Structures are given as C-alpha cells and as structure tokens.
Amino acid sequence: MKQTPATVALIGNPNTGKSSLFNALCGSKARVGNYPGVTVEHKTGRMIPLANAELSAHAGSNRKPAKLDATGSNSQPSSGNDRFSHELGSREIDMVDLPGTYSLAARSADEAVSVDVLSGNMPGVRRPDAVVVIVDATNIERNLYLFSQVIELGLPTILVLNMWDRVEPTGITVDIPNLARGLGVPIVCTCASKRSGIDLLRLEIYRAVGALSPTVMPSPATPSTAQLQPAIPTPSEYASAGFPDAFRTEVESLGNWLRGAGVAVDSFQVQRLLIDDAAGLSHRVIPQALTKTFTEQLTSAKARLNDVGVSGPLFETRARYGWIKKKTSGLITRTNSPQKSNSDWIDRWLTHRWFGLLFFVAIMFLVFQSITLVASWPMAWIDDAQNWLGATVEGFLAPGPLRSLLVDGVIAGVGSVIIFLPQIAILFFFIAILEDCGYMSRAAFVMDKFMSSIGMSGKSFLPLMSSFACAIPGIMATRTIDNRKDRMVTLLVAPLMSCSARLPVYVLMVSAFVPDLRYAGGWLSLQGFVLFAMQSLGALVAIPVAWLLKRFFFQGETSTFIMELSSYKWPSWRVIVARVWERVLSFISRAGTLIFITSVLVWAAAYFPMSHATVNKSLTELEAMRLAPDSSAESIAQLEDSINRERSRLIEGSFLGVAGHTLEPIVKPLGWDGRIGIAVLASFPAREVIIATLGTIYALGGEATEEHDGLKSQMRAATWPDGSPVFTLATALSIMVFFALCAQCASTLMTIRRETNSWRWPIFSFVYMTTLAYLGAMLTYHLVKLWL
Amino acid sequence: MLPSRMTLSELQIGETGVIADVVGSDNVAARLLEMGLLPGETIEVIGRAPMGDPTEYSVVGYRISLRKVESARVQVDKAS
C-alpha cells in the first residue's frame, strides 16, 4: 500500500555536520530553493530507503553506544541472537533541511523559518511528522539548548550525536542509555562524513513516523533499545516547566484567549510571542482582524510579568540550561585530552599576531591565484568548445536569423555562463576545505577588526577577495556570513571589486592611449601604474559605499560577531565534493536560465529591425570562396572587409544602435561619441563584450582582441565631426573608470537576485553602480582635460 | 568578592572568571545567554586576534569568539 510521503525535518546548530548528514540520508539529489519572501535557503530531498538486508545488519547495533559507555571502547557488540521479522513500511520520507541555528527564538529570519516549518505555518511545506535534531557529540550540553526547544513542539524527535568518532579522542564519555531515558527520545550516534550510523538513523526515522511495524523492535534481550523507543515527552518534562509560574500562567491564558478567538497556536508559539517577536511571528500567526486586541493582550501580559520581575531573556536561558544540567548530570564526563590542546595549540599559531596574519595572507594568495590562474585552463577549453560548437552550427546552417540566434545568442549566451563554472568550482572547493577543517572561522576572526572598521565583518573578506576574480562566486560565498546586514553590505559592494572581465578592457585602453613612460630606470611604468590604479579603484570606492549602505539602508540592525570556533579537524572529501557540486548545480539551474534569456534579448536588440539580406548573401559567398581552392586571398579579404562594413551599418541601425545614438547627448559629458555609447550599451550584459562590439563598430568584425593592433589604430583614427580625435587620454580614462564602477554584468545581477530572493537588490545595485560609474567617468574626463 | 568584579573584556589572556551577569535584554544579551554564557559558568580567555579584537574564549566546553563590545556586556568575577 502506497502512502503519502512522510515529512521529517532536520535541525541543528551550525558546524554540527548537518549538511553531510542530509547528504548521507538523501544522496546528492536535493532540491534547493528559497522560502517565500525571505533569503533563507529551502532544501528538501527524498530519503534513500533502507534495504531490509541493511536493516537486519544494523538494527542490533543500537547497543553500540551503550557498550561504548560501559567499556570506554568502540567495540561492536555481537548481534547474533537478535531476530527480526521486518515489515518495513513502503512509506517514503521527505527530508527538510532547516537552517543551522542555535535557538528557536524567533528573532532572525533563519529561526523564524524553523519555527514556522516545525509548527506547520510555512506555506507550501507540510508540518513535519518527526524531527531529527543533530548535535555535535563533543559539545552536547550547549547543543541541547536547541533540542530543549524543539521537543516542546510535540513532534516525535530523534537526537543524533554526530561526529561521534571524535568523542573518545577528545576525552569525553557519554552514558547514552541513561541520556536517552532522561531526555525521552531515541539517540543515534553517527559520523555523517564517514557515513557511519546512517542506516540506524534511517531505521529510527521510519520508526518515528510510524512506518515500522512494532514487530521490528529488537528482542527484549536488548534492554538498551527498549529505552530508546520513541516516547514524546509530556509538557511536565519540558525545560519550560522550569519557567517562572507567572510566565506559565500568562502563556496559558494568552493561549486560551487565542484559541478561543479561533487562532490555532501551540503553547511553544505563545511562549515565543511573549518572549521575543522581532521576526514578526505575530504577523504570520495572528489574523489581521485580531491584531489590535492581541497587541493589547500581549502588552498587558508583558506588563504583568515585568511587575513580578520576569523580563528579558535570562529566565528562559536559565531554565533551559538548568534543565540540560539536570538531564546530563553525571552522564557526560570530560577528561583533558591531547586533541583539544592540539587544536588550541594550532589556534595559537594561526591566530598569532604576526604568523596568523602571514598565514592568512598566504592562504588568500593561494585561493586567489587558483581562481585566476588554475581556472584559466578550463576556461580556455570552454571557450574553445564554444567556438567549435559555433563553427559547427555555422557549417550546418546557412546565414540567417536562426543561425545568428543560435550562434550569437544561444551559444554565446550560454557560453558566457558556463565560462564562470571553473572559477565557481575552484572557489567553493577552497571554501569547503577551509570551512570543514575549521580554518574559515579563524580567518574571519583574524580579519574582523579590519573589516568591521569599514562596515563589514571578518567573514566578508573571502567573498570580497574572490570577487577580484569574479563577483559571481564572491556573491555566492556571502552565504557564509550569518549576519544579514553584514551579508547584504558585502554582497552589494562585491561587484565593485575589479573582476577578471575588466582586465581586457583596461589592457586595451591603457596600451592604446596611455603613453609608455618609464621611471626609476625602467622599473616603473606609467601604463602599469594606471592599470594598478584601475584595479584598485573599485575596492577603494567600496569603502565609502559600504559605510553609506550601513548608515542609510541597514541602520539599527546590530552587527555581532558571536561565533563558535570549532576544533580543527581533517576535512572530509565527501563533504567537499558534495558542497562544490551543490553550488555548481545551483548556479547553473538558477542563474543560467535568466542569463540565457538576457543574452537572447540583447542579441535581438542588436539584430533587429535591420535587413540582414546583403550580409547573409556576402557571408554565403565568403564561405563558398573559402572552400574553393582557386579564390585569391585578396578577394577574400575584400569581401571580409565589406561584410564588416555592412555589419557595422547593421548594428548602428539596430534597436541597440538607435538607442546608443539617442544616448549621445547623455554620454557626451563623459567625452564619448555615439559609437562608444553603443559599445558600452551592448556591453551591459557582459562588460568584456565591449571589445568585440568596438571591433564590430569600427568595422573589424567580431574577432577583435585587446591586443589587436588594427583595433587600436582604428580607434586612434576615429574623429569627431570637427576632425578632432575621439579617443584621447581623457576619454580612455573616462571609459576605464566607467568600467571599473559600472554593474555591467547580467550574470552578477541575476546572482544577486537569486541570493537575495528579490528584484529590489539587483535593481538597486544596477542603479547605484551605474550612477557612480557615470559621475566618476564624467569627473575623470573633465579633471584630466583640465589638468593636461 | 566584589573587588574582583570586572567585565569579560578586561580579563587578560590565560585568566579565568566566573560569569556574574549578562547586561541588557536585547538580542546580543539573549544570544550570549543562549550560547551558554550564563551566570555561574566559568570562562577562560584563550587568545586575541592579531589586531587585538575579537577574543577567543573557552566556555561550557567549547571555543567562542566575541568582539570587545560583546564581551563588555558580560560581568565576571576573576578567579585568583
């Protein structure tokens, strides 16, 4: 009999190995999206079913932790006499991965999402049938804080002690059977990165959702498992039973009042409404019509509590930690271990005043070199593959709109997305290693003072650094910043960092228009200096921009750096591969479609409404000539020349060209003519396109490169109607400053859209950067003209 | 015991204190409490970042990083 899938939520503190546990349970086929209206990631997957053979092999090992506690060793007990007749239900399990949080207090968006999902208030997500709480086995006490809140939701709960392999070396012993009995939930010990304990967890999940018939229960000969049977703790066993009486009375009366008014709330939600409501829980739970009376009720309840001295967050944390102390008392023991002090010893070096900074710089240098140098090979292959594909299509199709759409629109457009993949993969490879081994939080720790002085946090450094290669992986890397305000500021200034696509533009302009002057015996060149200045400009501008953003857009949200520094460990390859794969897939599936549509739209704007009959005829002729052995090189060159001239006419007459000419009065103050305007306009989807477009406009075909001498001389020869040259040093600098500051990258804007889950921020980025670029370019042009 | 009462930010590297109070009732105070910085807990200063801030502490069996503004919110009794 096929039942509807059961929903099981997975929740835990950050750094507990939650995502590796999710991957271990569900494989790599997770669906990743965003919850409606917030930037919180929504990840779901179907649990890989447990085969019956695996079940019989593993069910007996439920006693393993018990044994471990008794003897202090990790020996596998014999399970030979365990007899099962399993009727594993055919029920499928949908796992929902909730954001990593320390608490269910509905203060941040992450916490609010978790509360909503667990209490069934999240649109589009069924209320879970069970919850798996994952905790760091080496830090059970603090991790149980979240657990103490989760069990109050009244769902069947399983406690997972992950990283179990590190418990013994860290000098910790845990009395699992008594802990499970005390907490009233089954406990499973796992090591998710090594895939151990996972089948046992699957078994417990089936049991928790009632998909396992009772006959599967291990025989009574195994007393420890009897204690591990799921029993939902009753409210009298909750940590909140230790709340002051006055508070519990208020929860009861407010809850009764709400339920009387027809609002379905559980008492955990009522508690949250009374304690904290910064993330707007009441807006989602309380109907509009009731808001006013509810607020009155809430205010008077809070006033009454205040009168008896129950206010602030202390009473809740005190009650919960008191409960944890009581439940774990005598069951968890710690001895000083060499491993803990090893981690502290590594820390003394890696956060050392001088060595720590040096190490940080070395790591960043390695990452940066890899995303620029190592990525350049696969990027060249992708480029070659794209050209080969384009040429192949050209071989099959006669010149015409379809061929142009496929080659110039689709292949070029998709290629412009795929080309970023090597950089994204390499960056996330490093991020995954650094995060998994524990260094990432130290890097943030080392850089925090400096980064917070310019309005961001230590965690902003790596995303900004990566943005020097490409803003897209950089923006995606801002996910590691948990403070929303710091993340938004970092994400919004990241596109100002000088990415690798700006370099060709600078190289072209500098080599063509900056005099090749040498100083200090030839060791310093003016060209090199201008290139360096252009590369640094964005980062310098980012400092006041970050300050202004913080001052005017993200005011009042306190930035905090309360961060756990987990012990160092060897990274797990499984975790790294899974994380890189997840990021690469999410980039392709989400940004890819939007970038593709944009490329096609820009292609259409540059193609229509002119008639391409002449150029198509000439192209057919040209291709025939190239194949014919007797055609002279001179006539081919002649025909190519006329094709390029025709193409230049076509682009000037296209929608894009007309728009460029209309823009002429607007770009004149920057020292540009209409043709530069068209080229810049065409390069808004991807800034490096300007070289090809300038090439087309200056009748050199689309194959121009930044080292193309023909393009340089053509540009030098271009004149205004009065005969004065268009391109002067002032114009070249003005173009470079514009490129340094402008948001000319559809892929970046689409990534911002995806990461912020709103159109507001890409539009904001586009507007602020374009305005900044325009003003900067204008200022540069006039200052340079005045000065020279 | 009052003479040894100070803020956590005043505690030097290697020193240990017993948390007496977390000042305030805003999100920062709530987060500190949730992270286990409860009155009565022992806290040790492990080390400072290269630029003097933030600082690494050891509390309830794990390591936590706090900025000076955050550690200044925590009152401790310095252990001798």
Short mmCIF file of C-alpha atoms in Angstrom, two decimals, chain A residues 102-103 105 107-108 111 138-139 141-142 145 149 278 312-314 316-318 321-322 325 334 340 344 347-348 351-354 356-357 442 445-450 452 456-458 486 558-566, chain B residues 13 19-42 44-71 73:
data_model
loop_
_atom_site.label_atom_id
_atom_site.label_comp_id
_atom_site.label_asym_id
_atom_site.label_seq_id
_atom_site.Cartn_x
_atom_site.Cartn_y
_atom_site.Cartn_z
CA TYR A 102 21.43 27.96 17.92
CA SER A 103 17.91 28.61 19.10
CA ALA A 105 13.72 32.09 19.44
CA ARG A 107 14.47 36.64 16.26
CA SER A 108 16.26 36.06 12.97
CA GLU A 111 14.95 30.98 13.29
CA THR A 138 31.80 16.80 21.59
CA ASN A 139 29.65 19.71 22.76
CA GLU A 141 25.39 20.49 26.58
CA ARG A 142 25.29 23.70 24.53
CA TYR A 145 19.63 24.16 24.12
CA GLN A 149 13.07 23.97 22.43
CA ALA A 278 11.39 40.51 16.39
CA GLY A 312 14.44 39.82 29.49
CA PRO A 313 15.96 36.70 28.02
CA LEU A 314 17.65 35.41 31.17
CA GLU A 316 14.38 31.29 29.54
CA THR A 317 18.08 30.52 29.08
CA ARG A 318 18.49 29.89 32.80
CA TYR A 321 20.40 25.32 30.79
CA GLY A 322 19.23 24.26 34.24
CA LYS A 325 22.38 20.34 33.55
CA ARG A 334 35.30 15.07 30.27
CA LYS A 340 41.68 19.51 22.47
CA ASP A 344 44.30 25.14 20.92
CA ASP A 347 44.99 28.15 17.13
CA ARG A 348 47.81 29.96 18.95
CA THR A 351 45.68 33.50 15.13
CA HIS A 352 49.13 34.67 16.22
CA ARG A 353 49.83 38.38 15.94
CA TRP A 354 52.35 38.01 13.08
CA GLY A 356 48.49 34.39 11.94
CA LEU A 357 48.33 37.33 9.55
CA ARG A 442 39.64 31.69 12.24
CA PHE A 445 38.45 36.01 13.49
CA VAL A 446 41.78 37.32 12.19
CA MET A 447 40.27 39.85 9.76
CA ASP A 448 37.30 41.02 11.81
CA LYS A 449 38.88 44.10 13.35
CA PHE A 450 39.94 45.46 9.98
CA SER A 452 34.43 45.86 10.89
CA MET A 456 31.60 44.75 7.33
CA SER A 457 32.66 41.68 9.28
CA GLY A 458 35.63 39.32 9.23
CA ASP A 486 26.93 42.35 7.01
CA THR A 558 23.29 45.41 15.33
CA SER A 559 26.19 43.59 13.84
CA THR A 560 27.51 40.84 16.09
CA PHE A 561 30.46 38.52 15.96
CA ILE A 562 29.35 35.91 18.45
CA MET A 563 30.90 32.97 16.65
CA GLU A 564 31.73 29.43 17.59
CA LEU A 565 35.34 28.40 16.87
CA SER A 566 35.04 24.66 16.38
CA ILE B 13 44.82 36.06 28.19
CA ILE B 19 30.23 34.87 34.87
CA ALA B 20 28.17 37.04 37.20
CA ASP B 21 25.75 38.74 34.84
CA VAL B 22 25.00 39.50 31.21
CA VAL B 23 23.92 43.14 30.96
CA GLY B 24 20.87 44.11 28.94
CA SER B 25 17.90 42.27 27.48
CA ASP B 26 18.40 42.83 23.75
CA ASN B 27 19.31 40.33 21.04
CA VAL B 28 23.01 40.45 21.87
CA ALA B 29 22.39 39.58 25.50
CA ALA B 30 19.93 36.86 24.52
CA ARG B 31 22.38 35.36 22.05
CA LEU B 32 25.21 35.40 24.61
CA LEU B 33 22.98 33.62 27.09
CA GLU B 34 21.84 31.07 24.52
CA MET B 35 25.47 30.37 23.67
CA GLY B 36 25.95 29.31 27.27
CA LEU B 37 27.42 32.44 28.84
CA LEU B 38 25.19 32.03 31.86
CA PRO B 39 25.75 33.40 35.33
CA GLY B 40 27.76 30.81 37.27
CA GLU B 41 29.66 29.43 34.27
CA THR B 42 33.45 29.54 34.18
CA GLU B 44 38.67 31.42 30.17
CA VAL B 45 40.46 33.83 27.83
CA ILE B 46 42.24 31.75 25.19
CA GLY B 47 43.72 34.37 22.87
CA ARG B 48 43.21 37.54 20.89
CA ALA B 49 43.08 38.12 17.14
CA PRO B 50 46.19 39.74 15.58
CA MET B 51 44.65 43.21 15.72
CA GLY B 52 43.64 42.87 19.39
CA ASP B 53 39.97 42.18 18.75
CA PRO B 54 37.96 39.89 18.76
CA THR B 55 38.99 37.48 21.52
CA GLU B 56 38.68 33.71 21.78
CA TYR B 57 37.16 32.29 24.98
CA SER B 58 36.52 28.85 26.34
CA VAL B 59 33.10 28.31 27.93
CA VAL B 60 30.89 25.23 28.59
CA GLY B 61 33.39 23.02 26.81
CA TYR B 62 33.76 24.88 23.51
CA ARG B 63 35.51 27.90 21.99
CA ILE B 64 33.70 31.12 21.17
CA SER B 65 34.81 34.40 19.61
CA LEU B 66 33.47 37.69 20.94
CA ARG B 67 34.14 41.30 19.99
CA LYS B 68 35.07 43.73 22.72
CA VAL B 69 31.62 45.37 22.56
CA GLU B 70 30.06 41.99 23.23
CA SER B 71 32.43 40.82 25.97
CA ARG B 73 28.39 43.14 28.29
#
